[in-house]
One Martini backbone bead per residue (centre of mass of N, CA, C, O) as a GRO file, in nm:
protein
  294
    1MET     BB    1  -1.738   3.779  -1.928
    2ALA     BB    2  -1.542   3.534  -1.860
    3SER     BB    3  -1.409   3.263  -1.983
    4PRO     BB    4  -1.417   2.918  -1.874
    5LEU     BB    5  -1.231   2.850  -2.084
    6ARG     BB    6  -0.941   2.728  -2.209
    7SER     BB    7  -0.659   2.828  -2.341
    8LEU     BB    8  -0.447   2.720  -2.584
    9VAL     BB    9  -0.184   2.882  -2.479
   10GLU     BB   10  -0.143   2.693  -2.217
   11ASP     BB   11  -0.056   2.473  -2.452
   12ASP     BB   12   0.215   2.460  -2.636
   13GLU     BB   13   0.205   2.182  -2.775
   14ARG     BB   14  -0.086   2.201  -2.889
   15TYR     BB   15  -0.057   2.461  -3.037
   16LEU     BB   16   0.167   2.372  -3.236
   17LYS     BB   17   0.006   2.135  -3.355
   18SER     BB   18  -0.236   2.305  -3.459
   19PHE     BB   19  -0.070   2.504  -3.628
   20GLN     BB   20   0.054   2.299  -3.824
   21LEU     BB   21  -0.217   2.201  -3.937
   22PHE     BB   22  -0.313   2.471  -4.038
   23LEU     BB   23  -0.085   2.507  -4.247
   24GLU     BB   24  -0.156   2.247  -4.410
   25ARG     BB   25  -0.476   2.348  -4.463
   26SER     BB   26  -0.356   2.617  -4.566
   27SER     BB   27  -0.276   2.940  -4.750
   28GLU     BB   28  -0.107   3.133  -4.571
   29HIS     BB   29   0.191   3.113  -4.672
   30GLN     BB   30   0.124   3.178  -4.966
   31CYS     BB   31   0.010   3.466  -4.922
   32MET     BB   32   0.269   3.571  -4.793
   33HIS     BB   33   0.458   3.508  -5.023
   34ASP     BB   34   0.319   3.692  -5.229
   35PHE     BB   35   0.365   3.952  -5.068
   36ILE     BB   36   0.677   3.935  -5.035
   37GLN     BB   37   0.731   3.923  -5.349
   38GLY     BB   38   0.532   4.169  -5.457
   39ILE     BB   39   0.515   4.415  -5.222
   40LEU     BB   40   0.742   4.448  -5.008
   41PRO     BB   41   0.982   4.559  -5.178
   42GLY     BB   42   0.861   4.847  -5.208
   43GLU     BB   43   0.872   4.908  -4.898
   44LEU     BB   44   1.196   4.840  -4.863
   45ALA     BB   45   1.355   5.038  -5.053
   46SER     BB   46   1.373   5.298  -4.829
   47VAL     BB   47   1.520   5.174  -4.616
   48GLY     BB   48   1.791   5.332  -4.413
   49ASP     BB   49   1.907   5.581  -4.569
   50GLY     BB   50   2.204   5.447  -4.653
   51LYS     BB   51   2.286   5.243  -4.458
   52ALA     BB   52   2.502   4.976  -4.358
   53GLU     BB   53   2.290   4.919  -4.120
   54LEU     BB   54   2.015   4.716  -4.027
   55ASN     BB   55   1.729   4.733  -3.819
   56VAL     BB   56   1.560   4.442  -3.686
   57PHE     BB   57   1.223   4.350  -3.580
   58GLY     BB   58   1.088   4.042  -3.444
   59VAL     BB   59   0.750   4.006  -3.351
   60GLY     BB   60   0.685   3.697  -3.336
   61SER     BB   61   0.872   3.487  -3.525
   62GLY     BB   62   0.898   3.206  -3.445
   63SER     BB   63   1.056   2.982  -3.680
   64GLY     BB   64   1.157   3.196  -3.934
   65ASP     BB   65   1.053   3.157  -4.231
   66ILE     BB   66   0.944   3.442  -4.288
   67ASP     BB   67   1.193   3.602  -4.222
   68LEU     BB   68   1.375   3.485  -4.451
   69GLU     BB   69   1.206   3.590  -4.682
   70MET     BB   70   1.243   3.891  -4.610
   71PHE     BB   71   1.554   3.895  -4.622
   72SER     BB   72   1.572   3.835  -4.922
   73GLN     BB   73   1.439   4.105  -5.010
   74LEU     BB   74   1.626   4.296  -4.859
   75ARG     BB   75   1.885   4.206  -5.007
   76GLN     BB   76   1.795   4.290  -5.294
   77LYS     BB   77   1.764   4.601  -5.213
   78HIS     BB   78   2.035   4.559  -4.996
   79PRO     BB   79   2.329   4.406  -5.074
   80SER     BB   80   2.552   4.573  -4.867
   81VAL     BB   81   2.423   4.509  -4.605
   82THR     BB   82   2.372   4.481  -4.271
   83VAL     BB   83   2.214   4.285  -3.997
   84ASP     BB   84   2.016   4.360  -3.706
   85ASN     BB   85   1.848   4.095  -3.530
   86GLN     BB   86   1.554   4.101  -3.337
   87VAL     BB   87   1.430   3.837  -3.150
   88ILE     BB   88   1.079   3.813  -3.048
   89GLU     BB   89   1.020   3.521  -2.837
   90PRO     BB   90   0.850   3.313  -2.597
   91SER     BB   91   0.925   3.041  -2.741
   92SER     BB   92   1.151   2.793  -2.709
   93GLN     BB   93   1.072   2.613  -2.949
   94GLN     BB   94   1.080   2.833  -3.168
   95ILE     BB   95   1.373   2.912  -3.130
   96HIS     BB   96   1.484   2.637  -3.196
   97ASN     BB   97   1.362   2.619  -3.483
   98TYR     BB   98   1.512   2.866  -3.588
   99LYS     BB   99   1.803   2.759  -3.544
  100VAL     BB  100   1.772   2.514  -3.725
  101LEU     BB  101   1.716   2.671  -3.984
  102LEU     BB  102   1.987   2.825  -3.989
  103SER     BB  103   2.168   2.563  -4.008
  104LYS     BB  104   2.028   2.512  -4.316
  105THR     BB  105   2.109   2.814  -4.402
  106PRO     BB  106   2.262   2.991  -4.629
  107ASP     BB  107   2.388   3.312  -4.649
  108LEU     BB  108   2.379   3.472  -4.329
  109ASP     BB  109   2.633   3.655  -4.244
  110TYR     BB  110   2.484   3.950  -4.252
  111ILE     BB  111   2.345   3.833  -3.987
  112LYS     BB  112   2.251   3.934  -3.662
  113PHE     BB  113   2.150   3.744  -3.380
  114THR     BB  114   1.901   3.825  -3.131
  115TRP     BB  115   1.776   3.673  -2.833
  116ASN     BB  116   1.429   3.718  -2.717
  117LYS     BB  117   1.264   3.573  -2.443
  118ASN     BB  118   0.974   3.739  -2.522
  119THR     BB  119   0.737   3.935  -2.492
  120ALA     BB  120   0.629   4.232  -2.591
  121ALA     BB  121   0.596   4.345  -2.300
  122GLU     BB  122   0.875   4.264  -2.191
  123PHE     BB  123   1.039   4.420  -2.397
  124GLU     BB  124   0.925   4.700  -2.334
  125GLN     BB  125   1.009   4.709  -2.039
  126HIS     BB  126   1.313   4.673  -2.086
  127TRP     BB  127   1.352   4.916  -2.271
  128LYS     BB  128   1.259   5.133  -2.064
  129GLU     BB  129   1.442   5.063  -1.819
  130ASN     BB  130   1.712   5.099  -2.020
  131LYS     BB  131   1.685   5.340  -2.213
  132MET     BB  132   1.653   5.283  -2.506
  133SER     BB  133   1.762   5.423  -2.849
  134LYS     BB  134   1.714   5.237  -3.061
  135LYS     BB  135   1.655   5.200  -3.406
  136ALA     BB  136   1.428   5.103  -3.668
  137ASP     BB  137   1.376   4.992  -4.009
  138PHE     BB  138   1.233   4.705  -3.935
  139ILE     BB  139   0.902   4.592  -3.842
  140HIS     BB  140   0.748   4.279  -3.741
  141MET     BB  141   0.385   4.170  -3.702
  142ILE     BB  142   0.295   3.835  -3.723
  143GLN     BB  143   0.037   3.699  -3.585
  144MET     BB  144   0.047   3.855  -3.259
  145LEU     BB  145  -0.185   4.055  -3.140
  146TYR     BB  146  -0.355   3.833  -2.985
  147TYR     BB  147  -0.113   3.823  -2.734
  148VAL     BB  148  -0.212   4.101  -2.627
  149LYS     BB  149  -0.364   4.337  -2.429
  150ASP     BB  150  -0.271   4.610  -2.615
  151PRO     BB  151  -0.253   4.672  -2.939
  152ASP     BB  152  -0.235   4.980  -2.969
  153ALA     BB  153   0.008   5.018  -2.775
  154THR     BB  154   0.202   4.829  -2.922
  155VAL     BB  155   0.208   4.981  -3.187
  156ARG     BB  156   0.306   5.252  -3.075
  157PHE     BB  157   0.574   5.158  -2.964
  158PHE     BB  158   0.701   5.040  -3.228
  159GLN     BB  159   0.665   5.295  -3.398
  160SER     BB  160   0.860   5.469  -3.211
  161LEU     BB  161   1.126   5.295  -3.323
  162LEU     BB  162   1.138   5.431  -3.584
  163ASP     BB  163   1.316   5.528  -3.834
  164LYS     BB  164   1.401   5.675  -4.091
  165ASN     BB  165   1.210   5.505  -4.328
  166GLY     BB  166   1.059   5.322  -4.169
  167LYS     BB  167   0.890   4.995  -4.106
  168LEU     BB  168   0.559   4.869  -4.022
  169LEU     BB  169   0.447   4.530  -4.000
  170ILE     BB  170   0.108   4.407  -4.025
  171ILE     BB  171  -0.043   4.081  -3.960
  172LEU     BB  172  -0.389   3.983  -4.002
  173VAL     BB  173  -0.691   3.920  -3.974
  174SER     BB  174  -0.968   3.990  -4.128
  175GLY     BB  175  -1.277   4.135  -4.075
  176ARG     BB  176  -1.390   3.960  -4.340
  177SER     BB  177  -1.350   3.704  -4.219
  178GLY     BB  178  -1.442   3.425  -4.053
  179TRP     BB  179  -1.324   3.518  -3.788
  180GLY     BB  180  -1.479   3.782  -3.759
  181LYS     BB  181  -1.759   3.648  -3.750
  182LEU     BB  182  -1.715   3.453  -3.514
  183TRP     BB  183  -1.624   3.670  -3.301
  184ARG     BB  184  -1.875   3.850  -3.303
  185LYS     BB  185  -2.061   3.618  -3.186
  186TYR     BB  186  -1.827   3.460  -2.969
  187ARG     BB  187  -1.650   3.638  -2.782
  188ARG     BB  188  -1.753   3.582  -2.490
  189GLN     BB  189  -1.701   3.262  -2.500
  190LEU     BB  190  -1.391   3.250  -2.639
  191CYS     BB  191  -1.242   3.503  -2.533
  192ASN     BB  192  -0.953   3.612  -2.400
  193THR     BB  193  -0.920   3.881  -2.171
  194GLU     BB  194  -0.595   3.888  -2.131
  195ILE     BB  195  -0.620   3.913  -2.432
  196SER     BB  196  -0.652   3.973  -2.807
  197GLN     BB  197  -0.773   3.717  -2.963
  198CYS     BB  198  -1.015   3.885  -3.149
  199VAL     BB  199  -0.838   4.039  -3.339
  200THR     BB  200  -0.842   4.270  -3.612
  201THR     BB  201  -0.789   4.495  -3.859
  202ARG     BB  202  -1.035   4.661  -3.789
  203ASP     BB  203  -0.933   4.743  -3.506
  204ILE     BB  204  -0.662   4.870  -3.586
  205LYS     BB  205  -0.771   5.084  -3.784
  206SER     BB  206  -0.950   5.228  -3.581
  207GLY     BB  207  -0.717   5.315  -3.393
  208LEU     BB  208  -0.554   5.476  -3.602
  209GLU     BB  209  -0.778   5.673  -3.692
  210SER     BB  210  -0.827   5.798  -3.404
  211GLN     BB  211  -0.506   5.911  -3.424
  212GLY     BB  212  -0.419   5.985  -3.725
  213VAL     BB  213  -0.296   5.723  -3.856
  214ALA     BB  214  -0.129   5.615  -4.115
  215TYR     BB  215  -0.193   5.366  -4.382
  216ARG     BB  216  -0.134   5.059  -4.550
  217SER     BB  217  -0.332   4.832  -4.754
  218TYR     BB  218  -0.340   4.459  -4.783
  219ALA     BB  219  -0.465   4.191  -4.940
  220LEU     BB  220  -0.484   3.828  -4.818
  221PRO     BB  221  -0.584   3.568  -4.962
  222SER     BB  222  -0.745   3.289  -4.780
  223HIS     BB  223  -0.757   2.933  -4.692
  224LEU     BB  224  -0.950   2.661  -4.513
  225ASP     BB  225  -0.969   2.324  -4.438
  226ILE     BB  226  -1.262   2.208  -4.226
  227SER     BB  227  -1.389   1.921  -4.267
  228GLU     BB  228  -1.284   1.762  -4.005
  229CYS     BB  229  -1.471   1.913  -3.795
  230PHE     BB  230  -1.730   1.716  -3.904
  231VAL     BB  231  -1.578   1.466  -3.776
  232GLU     BB  232  -1.646   1.249  -3.557
  233GLY     BB  233  -1.347   1.192  -3.370
  234SER     BB  234  -1.143   1.373  -3.504
  235GLU     BB  235  -0.831   1.468  -3.428
  236LYS     BB  236  -0.789   1.693  -3.642
  237GLY     BB  237  -1.058   1.835  -3.601
  238GLU     BB  238  -1.001   1.910  -3.303
  239LEU     BB  239  -0.750   2.080  -3.358
  240LEU     BB  240  -0.887   2.288  -3.544
  241LEU     BB  241  -1.095   2.383  -3.335
  242ASP     BB  242  -0.892   2.491  -3.140
  243PHE     BB  243  -0.777   2.705  -3.336
  244LEU     BB  244  -1.043   2.854  -3.410
  245THR     BB  245  -1.115   2.908  -3.086
  246GLU     BB  246  -0.873   2.898  -2.875
  247VAL     BB  247  -0.951   2.616  -2.738
  248LEU     BB  248  -0.901   2.378  -2.511
  249ASP     BB  249  -1.064   2.116  -2.593
  250PHE     BB  250  -1.340   2.197  -2.723
  251SER     BB  251  -1.500   1.931  -2.785
  252ARG     BB  252  -1.492   1.844  -2.464
  253THR     BB  253  -1.557   2.140  -2.300
  254ALA     BB  254  -1.785   2.241  -2.448
  255PRO     BB  255  -2.081   2.322  -2.469
  256ALA     BB  256  -2.312   2.189  -2.672
  257GLU     BB  257  -2.435   2.457  -2.775
  258LEU     BB  258  -2.168   2.590  -2.860
  259LYS     BB  259  -2.064   2.379  -3.052
  260ALA     BB  260  -2.307   2.384  -3.245
  261GLY     BB  261  -2.290   2.689  -3.313
  262VAL     BB  262  -2.005   2.691  -3.433
  263LEU     BB  263  -2.049   2.478  -3.655
  264GLU     BB  264  -2.273   2.633  -3.794
  265MET     BB  265  -2.114   2.894  -3.851
  266LEU     BB  266  -1.881   2.761  -4.024
  267ARG     BB  267  -2.102   2.688  -4.264
  268GLN     BB  268  -2.154   2.961  -4.334
  269PRO     BB  269  -2.117   3.194  -4.585
  270ASP     BB  270  -1.957   3.401  -4.402
  271CYS     BB  271  -1.718   3.168  -4.363
  272SER     BB  272  -1.802   2.951  -4.594
  273VAL     BB  273  -1.743   2.704  -4.849
  274GLU     BB  274  -1.875   2.458  -5.073
  275THR     BB  275  -1.637   2.229  -5.234
  276ASP     BB  276  -1.598   1.921  -5.340
  277GLY     BB  277  -1.690   1.830  -5.036
  278LYS     BB  278  -1.574   2.093  -4.907
  279ILE     BB  279  -1.477   2.304  -4.631
  280ILE     BB  280  -1.414   2.656  -4.684
  281PHE     BB  281  -1.239   2.886  -4.514
  282ASN     BB  282  -1.210   3.227  -4.438
  283ASN     BB  283  -0.851   3.330  -4.410
  284SER     BB  284  -0.818   3.621  -4.443
  285LEU     BB  285  -0.585   3.875  -4.479
  286GLU     BB  286  -0.391   4.167  -4.353
  287ALA     BB  287  -0.186   4.440  -4.448
  288LEU     BB  288   0.006   4.674  -4.255
  289VAL     BB  289   0.164   4.998  -4.318
  290LEU     BB  290   0.402   5.190  -4.131
  291ASP     BB  291   0.527   5.484  -4.045
  292PRO     BB  292   0.669   5.712  -3.890
  293LEU     BB  293   0.636   5.924  -3.662
  294PRO     BB  294   0.621   6.278  -3.664
   0.00000   0.00000   0.00000
């Protein structure tokens, strides 16, 4: 049964506001930073196979801050190459934010940016209709597979675009995170059936394994302070609840029984720990790295 609640993604302004608060209250960018600094360079060392120009696809690049961190590592591993970067992002506001970031960031002359205001599905359709044959050396899909109809098919398509020695990086919430526990219990009530809102790396790994596709997995421990969710009438708590449930105005529109059940679940040891008077949610992520299809 489809959820009668409205999806947060229907309101771009509120989504971005709740996402920004989520970043402020979580260690998500820090755990990604640690991965990009510590593990990703080893994965990027072999991409390109000696080419002078590397093709990069950012699928759901958002405001670009993570992209630029990865470009910094790519540059260190391949200091003499130029980069053709395809930005695939459906939000006009996020593309604007990305361009503003570029205007403030020096020494990016080696990168050519092409802006595709598309969803992943729209980009795939355009690619196939135009019979494009370009191959990619590095494709990243960070926290975006929640917003596609068929994550397994999306992964297969972009993996098919990898050139020799190319790498596809996927980062999603871990199946062992609080998100995974919450979604397993309340998937029917909360999750938008038009997209794959409640997907975790557990689902992606299961799909890859069923096709015999190899991958490398890296844990990215992360946490989120959700204490404000339990303060009645807190505007920031309501925004965080919207983000946690991906439901627009969850506090005001969810049935009382569902709201109480979600709040109770969020406090359970499977999802969170209480420390120093704060409720800390398990926001752990996982990175999967795929090589080209044989």
